[in-house]
Amino acid sequence: MRMVDIIVNKREGNANTQAEIDFLINGYVNGEIPDYQISAWLMATFFQGMSDEESFYLTKAMLYSGDIIDLSMVDGVKVDKHSTGGVGDKTTLVLGPLVASVGAKVAKLSGRGLGHTGGTLDKMESIEGMSIDISEEKFIEQVNDINIAVAGQTKKLVPADKLLYALRDVTGTVPSKPLIASSIMSKKLASGADVICLDVKIGDGAFMKTLEDAKDLSKIMVAIGDSFGKKVTAFITDMDQPLGHTIGNRLEVKEAMETLMGNGPEDLETLCVNIASYMIYYANKAETLEAAKQLAYDQLHNGKAFAKFEEFIQAQGGVVPNLNDFIHVDEVMPYKAKKAGYIKQIKALNIGLASMKLGGGRETKEQDIDPNVGIVLHKKVGQCVEVGEVLCDIYRNQKWSDDILGLLDDAYCIVEEVVETPETIKTIIG
Ligand code: URA
């Protein structure tokens, strides 16, 4: 078999066979096929797309390029969730303890943030003493004992994705739906869960800009899950503004804790209750989806989800934050409205970049982050503001860059006409 024939096949719009896809993934991981040939194939795939069958073969080849976590020692249905990356997205910190509190098993591997999006691991590590570096044995033991463990992804998990993603990043081929679907699903399948809920973001701060694109991506991922015998549900959710009110690691942990105590912002609570209902129902912890939803809501308001959060933090060596003494910044700087009217959009991308420039995120993988800094939104889309009203607070330490205020100026779109509050969940697929 020759790589050039595989590229030509794809360039001409023909489907690649399973043998061809296995050949190219194995050859690339083993260093036998050079970057330039894989780059050409990625670009051909970007333009020609893939059938459901090819997406399945690609996911399978990527999945078997590395270790697969064996969760057979965990009793019961294992549930997992994944977000395609958002700004202010602290759902894992809420959902994990919430569904674990009703007995579903959450064995979750998470990643770090890069660019304008934050990562669950960075949020967890902003809690004093919290370790995400736990052995596979301890991970499984903890899930059996308290129903939840969250750890960092090992380098051995889907090495093909690490190589391909780096190449996609520099060849303009990241936004290809089958490539995104196989990248996400190979990692989710390697993590060993039976039930997977996907949070597919749409809008300014997301990979998918339109509902149609997000639906197409979701359908590919649901079909891949089906082929592997997994129950996958995709929630298509709004990223035309950040989720909740806070952006920045400790600020997000604080908001997640408040949500677990029943005092969270409406959009975050709605999203968590809905996703949790599917995880709870498919983990056989409620008779119907409606009952699962009520149970999820109750657990947030009766203290049980928060009690599970405390247990989880302590099990991984962390000290449950005292919210009155958790966020340490030199200055809280109000950012005020320059125009009166209704907020039509708060560009999530700009807010994420502003938080990154304050030191709350990384431009490169090696950078250290300041867990204390970030942005707190006081107004959300649909709300009315007067000139001089505080739109958000900037939590800052030493790090400052002059374009932060420019990013905020450009983030807010304020109009004269009344704007409706957007739906957090646009639709559900699967
Ligand atoms: N997230 C992933 O893990 N992979 C992609 O390709 C895009 C988003």
GROMACS .gro file of N, CA and C and ligand atoms in nm, residues 82-85 153 161 165 168 173-177 179-185 187 207 217, ligand 1:
model
   77
   82HIS      N    1  -1.818   1.555   2.793
   82HIS     CA    2  -1.711   1.627   2.726
   82HIS      C    3  -1.769   1.754   2.666
   83SER      N    4  -1.692   1.862   2.679
   83SER     CA    5  -1.736   1.985   2.615
   83SER      C    6  -1.638   2.017   2.503
   84THR      N    7  -1.690   2.068   2.391
   84THR     CA    8  -1.601   2.099   2.279
   84THR      C    9  -1.520   2.227   2.307
   85GLY      N   10  -1.537   2.283   2.424
   85GLY     CA   11  -1.451   2.395   2.464
   85GLY      C   12  -1.525   2.525   2.467
  153GLN      N   13  -0.518   1.340   3.160
  153GLN     CA   14  -0.500   1.239   3.055
  153GLN      C   15  -0.352   1.201   3.047
  161ASP      N   16  -0.395   1.109   1.822
  161ASP     CA   17  -0.465   1.238   1.825
  161ASP      C   18  -0.369   1.352   1.855
  165TYR      N   19  -0.351   1.630   1.589
  165TYR     CA   20  -0.404   1.761   1.627
  165TYR      C   21  -0.299   1.869   1.605
  168ARG      N   22  -0.289   1.935   1.240
  168ARG     CA   23  -0.410   2.007   1.196
  168ARG      C   24  -0.399   2.155   1.233
  173THR      N   25  -0.651   2.268   0.921
  173THR     CA   26  -0.750   2.160   0.903
  173THR      C   27  -0.820   2.123   1.034
  174VAL      N   28  -0.810   2.210   1.135
  174VAL     CA   29  -0.882   2.180   1.261
  174VAL      C   30  -1.033   2.175   1.238
  175PRO      N   31  -1.095   2.274   1.168
  175PRO     CA   32  -1.242   2.274   1.165
  175PRO      C   33  -1.307   2.175   1.069
  176SER      N   34  -1.255   2.055   1.058
  176SER     CA   35  -1.318   1.952   0.974
  176SER      C   36  -1.403   1.863   1.066
  177LYS      N   37  -1.532   1.849   1.032
  177LYS     CA   38  -1.621   1.777   1.125
  177LYS      C   39  -1.577   1.632   1.151
  179LEU      N   40  -1.287   1.505   1.134
  179LEU     CA   41  -1.160   1.505   1.209
  179LEU      C   42  -1.184   1.546   1.355
  180ILE      N   43  -1.273   1.641   1.377
  180ILE     CA   44  -1.306   1.679   1.515
  180ILE      C   45  -1.376   1.562   1.585
  181ALA      N   46  -1.472   1.502   1.513
  181ALA     CA   47  -1.551   1.392   1.572
  181ALA      C   48  -1.461   1.276   1.612
  182SER      N   49  -1.369   1.237   1.523
  182SER     CA   50  -1.284   1.122   1.556
  182SER      C   51  -1.184   1.158   1.666
  183SER      N   52  -1.141   1.282   1.669
  183SER     CA   53  -1.048   1.327   1.775
  183SER      C   54  -1.117   1.318   1.912
  184ILE      N   55  -1.237   1.374   1.920
  184ILE     CA   56  -1.309   1.374   2.048
  184ILE      C   57  -1.349   1.231   2.088
  185MET      N   58  -1.408   1.159   1.992
  185MET     CA   59  -1.462   1.028   2.028
  185MET      C   60  -1.353   0.926   2.059
  187LYS      N   61  -1.079   0.982   2.214
  187LYS     CA   62  -1.036   1.006   2.353
  187LYS      C   63  -1.144   0.964   2.453
  207PHE      N   64  -1.587   2.620   1.817
  207PHE     CA   65  -1.545   2.566   1.687
  207PHE      C   66  -1.658   2.575   1.585
  217LEU      N   67  -2.198   1.779   1.324
  217LEU     CA   68  -2.089   1.724   1.405
  217LEU      C   69  -2.146   1.627   1.510
  431URA     N1   70  -1.160   1.905   2.071
  431URA     C1   71  -1.085   1.793   2.046
  431URA     O1   72  -1.054   1.716   2.136
  431URA     N2   73  -1.050   1.770   1.919
  431URA     C2   74  -1.081   1.851   1.817
  431URA     O2   75  -1.045   1.822   1.704
  431URA     C3   76  -1.155   1.966   1.845
  431URA     C4   77  -1.195   1.990   1.973
   0.00000   0.00000   0.00000
